[in-house]
CSV table of C-alpha atoms and ligand atoms in Angstrom, one decimal:
chain,number,residue,atom,x,y,z
A,22,MET,CA,4.8,21.8,-9.5
A,23,LYS,CA,3.8,18.2,-10.0
A,24,LYS,CA,0.9,16.9,-12.2
A,25,ILE,CA,-0.1,13.4,-11.2
A,26,LEU,CA,-2.3,10.6,-12.5
A,27,VAL,CA,-3.4,8.1,-9.8
A,28,THR,CA,-4.7,4.7,-10.9
A,29,GLY,CA,-6.9,2.6,-8.6
A,30,ALA,CA,-7.9,6.0,-7.0
A,31,MET,CA,-11.1,4.7,-5.4
A,32,GLY,CA,-9.3,2.1,-3.2
A,33,GLN,CA,-8.2,2.2,0.4
A,34,ILE,CA,-5.0,4.1,-0.3
A,35,GLY,CA,-6.1,6.0,-3.5
A,36,SER,CA,-9.1,7.6,-2.0
A,37,GLU,CA,-7.0,9.3,0.7
A,38,LEU,CA,-3.9,9.8,-1.4
A,39,VAL,CA,-5.8,11.8,-4.0
A,40,SER,CA,-7.2,14.3,-1.4
A,41,THR,CA,-3.8,14.6,0.3
A,42,LEU,CA,-2.1,15.2,-3.0
A,43,ARG,CA,-4.7,17.8,-4.0
A,44,LYS,CA,-4.1,19.7,-0.8
A,45,GLN,CA,-0.4,19.6,-1.5
A,46,TYR,CA,-0.2,20.3,-5.2
A,47,GLY,CA,-3.7,21.8,-6.1
A,48,ALA,CA,-6.9,20.0,-7.0
A,49,SER,CA,-6.5,20.5,-10.8
A,50,ASN,CA,-3.0,18.9,-10.7
A,51,VAL,CA,-4.1,15.5,-9.4
A,52,VAL,CA,-6.1,13.3,-11.8
A,53,GLY,CA,-8.0,10.4,-10.1
A,54,SER,CA,-8.7,7.3,-12.2
A,55,ASP,CA,-10.4,3.9,-11.6
A,56,LEU,CA,-13.0,1.5,-13.0
A,57,TRP,CA,-15.7,3.3,-11.1
A,58,GLN,CA,-16.3,6.6,-9.3
A,59,LYS,CA,-18.0,7.0,-5.9
A,60,ASP,CA,-19.0,10.7,-5.8
A,61,ALA,CA,-18.4,13.6,-8.1
A,62,GLU,CA,-14.8,14.5,-7.2
A,63,ASP,CA,-13.3,17.9,-6.3
A,64,GLY,CA,-10.8,17.5,-9.2
A,65,PRO,CA,-10.3,15.8,-12.5
A,66,PHE,CA,-11.2,12.1,-12.8
A,67,GLU,CA,-11.0,9.6,-15.7
A,68,MET,CA,-12.4,6.1,-16.1
A,69,VAL,CA,-9.2,4.1,-16.8
A,70,ASP,CA,-8.9,0.3,-16.9
A,71,VAL,CA,-5.2,-0.4,-16.3
A,72,THR,CA,-5.3,-3.5,-18.4
A,73,ASP,CA,-5.8,-1.2,-21.3
A,74,GLU,CA,-2.5,0.6,-22.0
A,75,LYS,CA,-4.1,3.0,-24.5
A,76,ALA,CA,-6.6,4.2,-21.8
A,77,ILE,CA,-3.7,5.0,-19.4
A,78,TYR,CA,-1.8,6.7,-22.2
A,79,GLU,CA,-4.7,8.9,-23.2
A,80,ALA,CA,-5.5,10.0,-19.7
A,81,ALA,CA,-1.8,10.8,-19.0
A,82,LYS,CA,-1.6,12.7,-22.3
A,83,LYS,CA,-4.9,14.6,-22.0
A,84,HIS,CA,-3.9,16.0,-18.6
A,85,ASN,CA,-0.3,16.4,-19.4
A,86,VAL,CA,0.9,14.7,-16.2
A,87,ASP,CA,4.5,14.3,-15.2
A,88,THR,CA,3.9,11.5,-12.7
A,89,ILE,CA,2.0,8.2,-12.5
A,90,MET,CA,1.1,6.8,-9.1
A,91,HIS,CA,0.0,3.3,-9.9
A,92,LEU,CA,-2.2,1.7,-7.2
A,93,ALA,CA,-4.7,-0.5,-9.2
A,94,ALA,CA,-4.2,-4.1,-8.0
A,95,LEU,CA,-5.8,-7.2,-6.6
A,96,LEU,CA,-4.8,-7.6,-2.9
A,97,SER,CA,-3.3,-10.7,-1.2
A,98,ALA,CA,-6.4,-12.6,0.0
A,99,LYS,CA,-8.4,-11.9,-3.2
A,100,ALA,CA,-5.4,-12.8,-5.3
A,101,GLU,CA,-5.2,-16.2,-3.6
A,102,ALA,CA,-8.8,-16.8,-4.6
A,103,ALA,CA,-8.2,-15.7,-8.3
A,104,PRO,CA,-4.5,-16.2,-9.1
A,105,ARG,CA,-4.8,-15.9,-12.9
A,106,LEU,CA,-6.8,-12.6,-12.6
A,107,ALA,CA,-4.2,-11.4,-10.1
A,108,TRP,CA,-1.4,-12.0,-12.5
A,109,ASP,CA,-3.2,-10.3,-15.4
A,110,LEU,CA,-4.1,-7.3,-13.4
A,111,ASN,CA,-1.1,-6.9,-11.1
A,112,MET,CA,1.6,-7.6,-13.8
A,113,GLY,CA,-0.3,-6.5,-16.9
A,114,GLY,CA,-1.5,-3.3,-15.3
A,115,LEU,CA,2.0,-2.5,-14.0
A,116,MET,CA,3.7,-3.2,-17.3
A,117,ASN,CA,1.1,-1.0,-19.1
A,118,ALA,CA,1.6,1.9,-16.7
A,119,LEU,CA,5.4,1.6,-16.9
A,120,GLU,CA,5.2,1.7,-20.7
A,121,VAL,CA,3.2,4.9,-20.5
A,122,ALA,CA,5.8,6.3,-18.1
A,123,ARG,CA,8.6,5.4,-20.5
A,124,GLU,CA,6.8,6.8,-23.6
A,125,LEU,CA,5.9,10.1,-21.9
A,126,ASP,CA,9.0,10.4,-19.7
A,127,LEU,CA,7.0,10.4,-16.4
A,128,GLN,CA,8.1,9.9,-12.8
A,129,PHE,CA,6.6,6.6,-11.5
A,130,PHE,CA,5.5,5.3,-8.1
A,131,THR,CA,3.9,1.9,-7.2
A,132,PRO,CA,3.7,0.2,-3.8
A,133,SER,CA,5.2,-3.2,-3.2
A,134,SER,CA,4.3,-5.0,0.1
A,135,ILE,CA,5.5,-7.1,3.0
A,136,GLY,CA,3.8,-9.8,0.9
A,137,ALA,CA,6.9,-9.7,-1.4
A,138,PHE,CA,8.7,-11.7,1.3
A,139,GLY,CA,8.2,-15.4,2.1
A,140,PRO,CA,8.7,-18.1,4.7
A,141,THR,CA,12.5,-18.3,4.2
A,142,THR,CA,12.9,-14.5,4.7
A,143,PRO,CA,14.4,-13.6,8.1
A,144,LYS,CA,11.3,-12.6,10.2
A,145,GLN,CA,12.9,-10.1,12.6
A,146,LYS,CA,14.5,-6.8,11.4
A,147,THR,CA,13.9,-8.1,7.9
A,148,PRO,CA,16.8,-6.5,5.9
A,149,GLN,CA,16.2,-4.3,2.9
A,150,GLU,CA,18.0,-6.8,0.7
A,151,THR,CA,17.3,-10.4,1.7
A,152,ILE,CA,15.8,-13.7,0.5
A,153,MET,CA,12.5,-13.1,-1.3
A,154,ARG,CA,10.8,-16.4,-2.2
A,155,PRO,CA,7.0,-15.6,-1.6
A,156,THR,CA,4.5,-18.5,-1.6
A,157,THR,CA,1.5,-16.4,-2.7
A,158,MET,CA,0.5,-15.1,-6.1
A,159,TYR,CA,0.3,-11.6,-4.6
A,160,GLY,CA,3.9,-12.0,-3.4
A,161,VAL,CA,5.1,-13.3,-6.7
A,162,ASN,CA,3.5,-10.3,-8.4
A,163,LYS,CA,5.1,-7.9,-5.9
A,164,VAL,CA,8.6,-9.3,-6.3
A,165,ALA,CA,8.3,-9.4,-10.1
A,166,GLY,CA,6.9,-5.9,-10.0
A,167,GLU,CA,9.8,-4.5,-8.0
A,168,LEU,CA,12.3,-6.1,-10.4
A,169,LEU,CA,10.3,-4.7,-13.4
A,170,CYS,CA,10.4,-1.2,-11.9
A,171,ASP,CA,14.1,-1.5,-11.4
A,172,TYR,CA,14.4,-2.8,-15.0
A,173,TYR,CA,12.6,0.3,-16.3
A,174,TYR,CA,15.0,2.5,-14.3
A,175,TYR,CA,18.2,0.8,-15.5
A,176,ARG,CA,17.2,0.1,-19.1
A,177,TYR,CA,15.2,3.2,-19.9
A,178,GLY,CA,16.0,5.7,-17.2
A,179,VAL,CA,12.4,5.9,-15.9
A,180,ASP,CA,12.4,7.5,-12.5
A,181,THR,CA,10.7,4.6,-10.7
A,182,ARG,CA,10.3,4.6,-6.9
A,183,GLY,CA,8.4,2.3,-4.5
A,184,VAL,CA,7.9,1.2,-0.9
A,185,ARG,CA,7.1,-2.1,0.7
A,186,TYR,CA,3.9,-1.2,2.6
A,187,PRO,CA,2.9,-3.1,5.7
A,188,GLY,CA,-0.8,-3.6,6.5
A,189,LEU,CA,-2.5,-0.1,6.3
A,190,ILE,CA,-4.9,1.1,9.0
A,191,SER,CA,-7.5,3.7,8.0
A,192,TYR,CA,-11.1,4.8,8.6
A,193,VAL,CA,-12.0,6.6,5.3
A,194,THR,CA,-12.3,3.7,2.8
A,195,PRO,CA,-12.5,0.0,3.8
A,196,PRO,CA,-9.6,-2.3,2.9
A,197,GLY,CA,-9.7,-4.2,-0.3
A,198,GLY,CA,-9.2,-7.8,0.6
A,199,GLY,CA,-5.7,-8.1,2.2
A,200,THR,CA,-4.4,-10.3,4.9
A,201,THR,CA,-4.0,-7.4,7.4
A,202,ASP,CA,-7.6,-6.2,7.1
A,203,TYR,CA,-8.4,-7.4,10.6
A,204,ALA,CA,-6.4,-4.5,12.0
A,205,VAL,CA,-9.0,-2.1,10.5
A,206,GLU,CA,-12.1,-4.3,11.3
A,207,ILE,CA,-11.2,-4.7,14.9
A,208,TYR,CA,-11.7,-0.9,15.5
A,209,TYR,CA,-15.1,-0.8,13.7
A,210,GLU,CA,-16.3,-3.8,15.8
A,211,ALA,CA,-14.8,-2.3,19.0
A,212,VAL,CA,-16.9,0.8,18.5
A,213,LYS,CA,-20.0,-1.0,17.3
A,214,ASN,CA,-20.1,-4.2,19.4
A,215,LYS,CA,-17.2,-4.0,22.0
A,216,GLN,CA,-16.0,-7.3,20.6
A,217,TYR,CA,-14.2,-8.8,17.6
A,218,THR,CA,-13.5,-12.3,16.3
A,219,SER,CA,-10.1,-12.4,14.6
A,220,TYR,CA,-9.4,-14.5,11.6
A,221,ILE,CA,-5.7,-14.2,12.4
A,222,ALA,CA,-4.4,-16.3,15.3
A,223,ALA,CA,-3.0,-15.0,18.5
A,224,GLY,CA,0.7,-14.4,18.4
A,225,THR,CA,0.9,-13.8,14.7
A,226,TYR,CA,3.0,-10.6,14.3
A,227,MET,CA,2.9,-8.5,11.1
A,228,ASP,CA,3.9,-4.9,10.3
A,229,MET,CA,1.2,-2.3,10.3
A,230,MET,CA,1.1,1.4,9.6
A,231,TYR,CA,-1.5,4.3,10.0
A,232,MET,CA,-2.6,5.8,6.7
A,233,PRO,CA,-1.2,9.4,7.4
A,234,ASP,CA,2.3,7.8,7.7
A,235,ALA,CA,1.8,5.8,4.5
A,236,LEU,CA,0.7,8.9,2.5
A,237,ASN,CA,3.6,11.0,3.9
A,238,ALA,CA,6.0,8.3,2.8
A,239,ILE,CA,4.8,8.5,-0.8
A,240,ILE,CA,5.2,12.3,-0.9
A,241,GLN,CA,8.6,12.3,0.8
A,242,LEU,CA,10.0,9.5,-1.4
A,243,MET,CA,8.7,11.2,-4.6
A,244,GLU,CA,10.2,14.5,-3.6
A,245,ALA,CA,13.6,13.0,-2.5
A,246,ASP,CA,16.8,13.8,-4.2
A,247,PRO,CA,17.3,11.1,-6.9
A,248,ASP,CA,21.1,11.0,-6.2
A,249,LYS,CA,20.5,9.7,-2.7
A,250,LEU,CA,18.2,6.8,-3.8
A,251,VAL,CA,20.2,3.6,-3.9
A,252,HIS,CA,17.4,1.0,-3.5
A,253,ARG,CA,14.4,2.6,-5.3
A,254,ASN,CA,12.2,-0.5,-5.8
A,255,ALA,CA,11.2,-0.9,-3.1
A,256,TYR,CA,12.0,0.5,0.3
A,257,ASN,CA,11.1,-1.4,3.5
A,258,ILE,CA,9.0,0.9,5.7
A,259,SER,CA,7.5,0.0,9.0
A,260,ALA,CA,5.8,1.6,12.0
A,261,ILE,CA,4.1,-1.0,14.2
A,262,SER,CA,4.8,-4.8,14.6
A,263,ALA,CA,1.7,-6.3,16.2
A,264,ALA,CA,-0.5,-9.4,16.8
A,265,PRO,CA,-4.3,-9.3,17.3
A,266,GLU,CA,-3.9,-9.3,21.1
A,267,ASP,CA,-1.7,-6.1,20.9
A,268,PHE,CA,-4.6,-4.2,19.2
A,269,ALA,CA,-7.0,-5.6,21.9
A,270,GLU,CA,-4.8,-4.4,24.7
A,271,ALA,CA,-4.5,-0.9,23.1
A,272,ILE,CA,-8.3,-0.8,22.5
A,273,ARG,CA,-9.0,-1.8,26.2
A,274,LYS,CA,-7.3,1.4,27.3
A,275,HIS,CA,-10.3,3.2,25.8
A,276,ILE,CA,-13.0,0.5,25.9
A,277,PRO,CA,-12.2,-1.7,29.0
A,278,ALA,CA,-15.1,-4.2,28.2
A,279,PHE,CA,-13.6,-5.0,24.7
A,280,LYS,CA,-13.4,-8.8,24.1
A,281,LEU,CA,-11.3,-10.5,21.5
A,282,ALA,CA,-12.1,-14.0,20.2
A,283,TYR,CA,-10.5,-16.1,17.5
A,284,GLU,CA,-11.9,-18.0,14.5
A,285,VAL,CA,-8.9,-18.6,12.3
A,286,ASP,CA,-9.2,-18.5,8.5
A,287,SER,CA,-6.6,-21.0,7.3
A,288,VAL,CA,-5.9,-19.3,4.0
A,289,ARG,CA,-5.2,-15.9,5.5
A,290,GLN,CA,-3.4,-17.4,8.5
A,291,GLN,CA,-1.0,-19.3,6.1
A,292,ILE,CA,-0.3,-16.1,4.2
A,293,ALA,CA,0.3,-14.2,7.5
A,294,GLU,CA,2.7,-16.8,8.7
A,295,SER,CA,4.7,-16.6,5.5
A,296,TRP,CA,5.3,-12.9,6.0
A,297,PRO,CA,7.9,-11.1,8.2
A,298,ASP,CA,7.1,-10.0,11.8
A,299,HIS,CA,9.0,-6.7,11.5
A,300,LEU,CA,10.9,-5.0,8.7
A,301,ASP,CA,14.1,-3.0,9.1
A,302,SER,CA,13.4,0.4,7.5
A,303,THR,CA,17.0,1.8,7.9
A,304,ALA,CA,17.5,2.3,4.1
A,305,ALA,CA,14.4,4.4,3.8
A,306,ALA,CA,15.4,6.5,6.8
A,307,GLU,CA,18.9,7.0,5.5
A,308,GLU,CA,18.1,7.6,1.8
A,309,TRP,CA,15.0,9.8,2.1
A,310,GLY,CA,14.3,10.5,5.7
A,311,PHE,CA,11.4,8.1,6.4
A,312,LYS,CA,10.1,8.2,10.0
A,313,ALA,CA,6.7,7.0,11.1
A,314,ALA,CA,4.8,9.3,13.6
A,315,TYR,CA,2.1,6.8,14.8
A,316,ASP,CA,2.7,4.0,17.2
A,317,ILE,CA,-0.1,1.5,18.2
A,318,ASP,CA,-1.5,3.7,21.0
A,319,ARG,CA,-1.6,6.8,18.8
A,320,VAL,CA,-3.3,4.9,16.0
A,321,THR,CA,-5.8,3.4,18.4
A,322,ALA,CA,-6.7,6.8,20.0
A,323,ASP,CA,-7.2,8.4,16.6
A,324,MET,CA,-9.1,5.5,15.0
A,325,LEU,CA,-11.5,5.1,18.0
A,326,GLY,CA,-12.0,8.9,18.2
A,327,LYS,CA,-12.8,9.2,14.4
A,328,LEU,CA,-15.1,6.2,14.4
A,329,GLN,CA,-17.0,7.4,17.4
A,330,GLU,CA,-17.6,10.8,15.8
B,474,NAD,P1,-7.8,-1.5,-2.9
B,474,NAD,O1,-8.2,-2.9,-3.2
B,474,NAD,O2,-8.5,-0.8,-1.8
B,474,NAD,O3,-8.0,-0.6,-4.2
B,474,NAD,C1,-7.6,-1.0,-5.5
B,474,NAD,C2,-8.4,-0.2,-6.5
B,474,NAD,O4,-8.0,-0.6,-7.8
B,474,NAD,C3,-9.9,-0.3,-6.4
B,474,NAD,O5,-10.5,0.9,-6.3
B,474,NAD,C4,-10.3,-1.0,-7.8
B,474,NAD,O6,-11.6,-0.6,-8.3
B,474,NAD,C5,-9.2,-0.6,-8.7
B,474,NAD,N1,-9.0,-1.5,-9.8
B,474,NAD,C6,-9.2,-2.9,-9.8
B,474,NAD,N2,-9.0,-3.3,-11.1
B,474,NAD,C7,-8.7,-2.2,-11.8
B,474,NAD,C8,-8.4,-2.1,-13.2
B,474,NAD,N3,-8.4,-3.1,-14.1
B,474,NAD,N4,-8.2,-0.8,-13.7
B,474,NAD,C9,-8.2,0.2,-12.9
B,474,NAD,N5,-8.5,0.2,-11.5
B,474,NAD,C10,-8.7,-1.1,-11.0
B,474,NAD,O7,-6.2,-1.5,-2.8
B,474,NAD,P2,-5.3,-0.5,-1.9
B,474,NAD,O8,-5.3,-1.1,-0.5
B,474,NAD,O9,-5.7,0.9,-2.1
B,474,NAD,O10,-3.9,-0.8,-2.5
B,474,NAD,C11,-3.3,-0.1,-3.5
B,474,NAD,C12,-1.9,-0.6,-3.8
B,474,NAD,O11,-1.1,-0.6,-2.5
B,474,NAD,C13,-1.8,-2.0,-4.3
B,474,NAD,O12,-0.7,-2.2,-5.2
B,474,NAD,C14,-1.6,-2.9,-3.1
B,474,NAD,O13,-0.9,-4.1,-3.4
B,474,NAD,C15,-0.6,-2.0,-2.3
B,474,NAD,N6,-0.6,-2.3,-0.9
B,474,NAD,C16,-1.7,-2.1,-0.1
B,474,NAD,C17,-1.6,-2.4,1.3
B,474,NAD,C18,-2.8,-2.2,2.2
B,474,NAD,O14,-2.8,-2.6,3.4
B,474,NAD,N7,-3.9,-1.5,1.8
B,474,NAD,C19,-0.5,-2.9,1.8
B,474,NAD,C20,0.6,-3.2,1.0
B,474,NAD,C21,0.5,-2.8,-0.4
C-alpha cells in the first residue's frame, strides 16, 4: 500500500490527482499540500511551501509517506512573465523535494512537459530522445528538472519517474497559466456564449490530453516494474495533436452555431510555435503500457456534457 505526499495539490492536476489517488489507495494514505486550501478536504492536508525544504521534510516524516508526487510549479506563460521567480520555484522546489526523497528513501514523481522541447526539436513524431534546446524559462526548468531527476536516480538510487505532459484538458479546476489553456477555455465559452476568441493562431498544432488519461498515466507509471523502465525522466506521452480549429470542428458537432475568432497573443503564440506538434509515445507504451483512451471527439462530448450539467 502506498502513502503519498502531493505538493501543489490545489492546482489543475493536483486537485483531481488527490481525489483519484484517495479512491485508489484510501483517503488517509494521500496527503495533499499547497500554499493554500480551498475546502476542508476528505483526507490529510498540510500547508507546505516547497521553497522550504524543512517544511516538505516535516510533512513527509509526520505522515510517514513512501512517495512524493511533486506538482508545485509556475507554468509556461506565467514563468515567461516572471522568469526569476520561475527558476527559484521550479528548480529550488524540485531540488528540495528530491533531497527529501533521498533522505527518507521515497519514490518520486514530477511532471515534465512538451515545453521541455524547443524550436530545433523535430516537430512531428518527436522522438523520446532528441534535441532539447527550449527557448522559454519554463522549458529550461523542465529540461534541467528531467536531468536532475535522472541524476538523483543514478547518483543516489532515488526511484524518480516522470512524464512529459501535453496541454491538459479538464473541467474541475481551471488551468494555472500555461500556453495550452485555450483548449479548456474554448469549452467553457462554447457552453456559455457559443463563441470563443483564441489567443493561439489557426494552424498551430500542439499535443493535448484529457485529465483522466493524465491521471491514469501517473498511477500506471508509478506502479510499473522498475526493471522495465529505461528512460524514467521523462516519458513522452500524447493523446491528441490539435489546432484551435480542430476543437471548433469537434464542438460544432454538438453546438452547430459555435463561432471561433482569433486575437493572437504574441508571447503565448511564440511559445506554442517553439513546441512540437506531436510527440511519439512509443517508449511509454513499451516500457509501462501507456495508452490514451480519449480522442478529441470523446473529450469534447465529455467536456460539453459535464459543463452543461
Ligand atoms: P497549477 O498552476 O494549476 O497548480 C500549481 C499549484 O502549485 C498551485 O495550486 C499553487 O498554489 C501551488 N504552488 C505555487 N507555488 C507554491 C509553493 N511555493 N509551494 C507549494 N505550492 C505552490 O499547475 P498544474 O497544471 O496542476 O501543473 C502541475 C505540474 O504539472 C507542474 O509541474 C506543471 O509544469 C506540470 N504540467 C502541467 C501541464 C498542464 O497542462 N496543466 C502540462 C505539462 C506539465
